[in-house]
C-alpha positions as a printed Julia matrix, in Angstrom:
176×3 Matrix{Float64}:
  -7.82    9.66   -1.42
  -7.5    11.1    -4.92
 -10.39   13.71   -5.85
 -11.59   15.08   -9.23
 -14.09   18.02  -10.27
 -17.14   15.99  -11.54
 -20.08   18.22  -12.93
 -18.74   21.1   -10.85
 -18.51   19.36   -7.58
 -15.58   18.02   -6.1
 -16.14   14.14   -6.11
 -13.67   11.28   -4.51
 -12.35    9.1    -7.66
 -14.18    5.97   -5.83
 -17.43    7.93   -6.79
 -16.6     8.66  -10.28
 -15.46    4.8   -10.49
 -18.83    3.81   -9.31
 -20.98    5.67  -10.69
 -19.18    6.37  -14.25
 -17.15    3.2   -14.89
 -20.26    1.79  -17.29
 -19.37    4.6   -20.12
 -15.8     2.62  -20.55
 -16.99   -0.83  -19.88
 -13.47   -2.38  -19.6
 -11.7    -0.31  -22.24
  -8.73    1.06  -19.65
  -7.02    3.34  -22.16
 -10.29    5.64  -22.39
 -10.61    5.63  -18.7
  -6.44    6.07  -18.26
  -7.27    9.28  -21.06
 -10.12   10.71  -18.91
  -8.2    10.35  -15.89
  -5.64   12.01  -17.15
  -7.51   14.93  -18.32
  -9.24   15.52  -15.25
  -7.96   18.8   -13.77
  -6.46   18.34  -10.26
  -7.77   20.83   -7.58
  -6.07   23.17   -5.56
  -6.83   23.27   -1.88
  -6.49   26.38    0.2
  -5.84   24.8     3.09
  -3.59   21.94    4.54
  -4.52   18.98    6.01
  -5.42   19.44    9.99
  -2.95   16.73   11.28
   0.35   17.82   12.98
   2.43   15.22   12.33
   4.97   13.94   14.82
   8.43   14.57   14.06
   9.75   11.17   12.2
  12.38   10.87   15.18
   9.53   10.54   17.75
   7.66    8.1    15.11
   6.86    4.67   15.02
   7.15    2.89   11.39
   5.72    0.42   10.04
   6.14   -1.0     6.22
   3.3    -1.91    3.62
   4.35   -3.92    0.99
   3.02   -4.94   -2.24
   5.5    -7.65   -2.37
   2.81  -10.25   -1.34
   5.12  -11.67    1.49
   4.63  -14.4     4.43
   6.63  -16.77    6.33
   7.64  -19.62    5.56
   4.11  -21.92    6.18
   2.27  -19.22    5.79
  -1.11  -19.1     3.95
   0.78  -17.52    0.78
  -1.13  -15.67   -1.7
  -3.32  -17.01   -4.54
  -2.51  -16.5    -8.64
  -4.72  -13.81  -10.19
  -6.17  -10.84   -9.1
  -8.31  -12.33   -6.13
  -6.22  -12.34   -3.33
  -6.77   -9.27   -1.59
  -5.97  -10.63    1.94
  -2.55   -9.48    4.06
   0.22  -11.13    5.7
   1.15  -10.01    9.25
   4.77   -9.94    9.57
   6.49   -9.68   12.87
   9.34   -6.81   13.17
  12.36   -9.79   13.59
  10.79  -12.33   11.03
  13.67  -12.94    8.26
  12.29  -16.14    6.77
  10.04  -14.69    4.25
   8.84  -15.76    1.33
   8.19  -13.76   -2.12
   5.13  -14.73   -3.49
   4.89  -12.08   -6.41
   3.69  -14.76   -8.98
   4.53  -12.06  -12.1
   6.68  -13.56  -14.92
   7.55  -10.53  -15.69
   8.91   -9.6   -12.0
  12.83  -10.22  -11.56
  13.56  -11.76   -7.75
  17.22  -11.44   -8.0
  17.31   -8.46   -6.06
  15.03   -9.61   -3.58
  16.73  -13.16   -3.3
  20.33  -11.27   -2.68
  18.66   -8.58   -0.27
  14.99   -8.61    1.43
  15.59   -4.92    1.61
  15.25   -4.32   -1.75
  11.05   -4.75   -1.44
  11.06   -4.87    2.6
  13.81   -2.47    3.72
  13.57   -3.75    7.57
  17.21   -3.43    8.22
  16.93   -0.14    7.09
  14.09    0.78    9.78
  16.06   -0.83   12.3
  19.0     1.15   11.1
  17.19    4.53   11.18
  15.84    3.58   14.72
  19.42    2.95   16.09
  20.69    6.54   14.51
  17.4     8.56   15.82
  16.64    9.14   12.42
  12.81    7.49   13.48
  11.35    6.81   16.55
  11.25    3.22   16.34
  10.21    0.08   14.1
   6.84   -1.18   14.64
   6.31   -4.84   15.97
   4.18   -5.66   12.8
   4.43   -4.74    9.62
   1.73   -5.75    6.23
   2.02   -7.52    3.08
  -0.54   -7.68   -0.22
  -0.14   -8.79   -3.27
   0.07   -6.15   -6.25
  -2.09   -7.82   -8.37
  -5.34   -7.04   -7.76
  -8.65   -5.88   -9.74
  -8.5    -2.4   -11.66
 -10.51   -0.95   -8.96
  -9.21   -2.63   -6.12
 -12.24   -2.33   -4.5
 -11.95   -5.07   -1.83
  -8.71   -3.41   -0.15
 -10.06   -0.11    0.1
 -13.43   -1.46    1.61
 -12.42   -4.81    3.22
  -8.42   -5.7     3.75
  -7.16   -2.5     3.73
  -9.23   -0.91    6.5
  -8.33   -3.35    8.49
  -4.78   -3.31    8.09
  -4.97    0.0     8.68
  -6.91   -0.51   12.23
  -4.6    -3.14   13.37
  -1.65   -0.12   12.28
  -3.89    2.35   14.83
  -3.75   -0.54   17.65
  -0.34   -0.32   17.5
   0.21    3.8    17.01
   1.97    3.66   14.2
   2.65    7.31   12.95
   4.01    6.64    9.53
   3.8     3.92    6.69
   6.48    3.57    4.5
   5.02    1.65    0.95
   7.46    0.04   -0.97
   5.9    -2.04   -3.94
   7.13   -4.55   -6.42
């Protein structure tokens, strides 16, 4: 979660979205120029997890590649689809439904690593480089609303409890 100093108190961005959003209406480039001169602060301490060590991990991958199997629900044009795609570990036959013009699939169509490194997990697993791959892995779409709102309060929590079900330790993002 990204923070900012707001009227001397250290607020979450969500808040200032929420409750400050109305002075920019839509206009992105002011709220891109606030943003960026918002100072960042410094915390004195570190975070109170002890992570594992990544060769006792399990790993799973997020992806904002917007992938699914083959007769699979797909995703939708536009900036509404905010559901995810469950993809088992050994699932191969996946399709890339990033509906950008502007997004080049030749990499993706001459290696699924390129957005879903998988073999590489499995790769890292085998070498003791990670614990091991997790059984499931996630898929959105990129596209979504400036504010993304519905995957941090609907889709993405529950990705992320379906992750905990499973003990994953670490999520490796890869987007499009």
């Amino acid at each position: 979660m990204t923070f900012i100093i707001l009227d001397g108190n250290l607020r979450s961005l969500d808040y200032w979205i929420k409750t400050r959003m109305g002075v920019f209406g839509k206009d992105t480039d002011a709220v891109g120029k606030f943003a960026g001169s918002v100072p960042v602060p410094d915390f004195n301490e570190t975070s109170f997890n002890k992570p594992k060590p990544l060769g006792q991990s399990k790993v799973a991958i997020v992806t904002t590649a917007a992938l699914y199997q083959e007769g699979g629900d797909g995703f939708e044009l536009g900036d509404s689809d905010f559901h995810y795609e469950t993809l088992p570990r050994e699932a191969r036959d996946l399709t890339l439904g990033h509906g950008s013009v502007n997004f080049d699939r030749g990499g993706f169509a001459a290696d699924i690593n390129v957005v879903y490194p998988i073999d590489r997990l499995h790769e890292f697993a085998e070498n003791g480089i990670i614990g091991e791959v997790a059984e499931y892995h996630y898929s959105f779409a990129g596209n979504q609303s400036d504010t993304v709102s519905e995957i941090r309060l609907d889709s993405g929590p529950l990705c992320a409890k379906e992750m905990l079900k499973e003990e994953v330790d670490v999520v490796l993002l890869t987007g499009t």
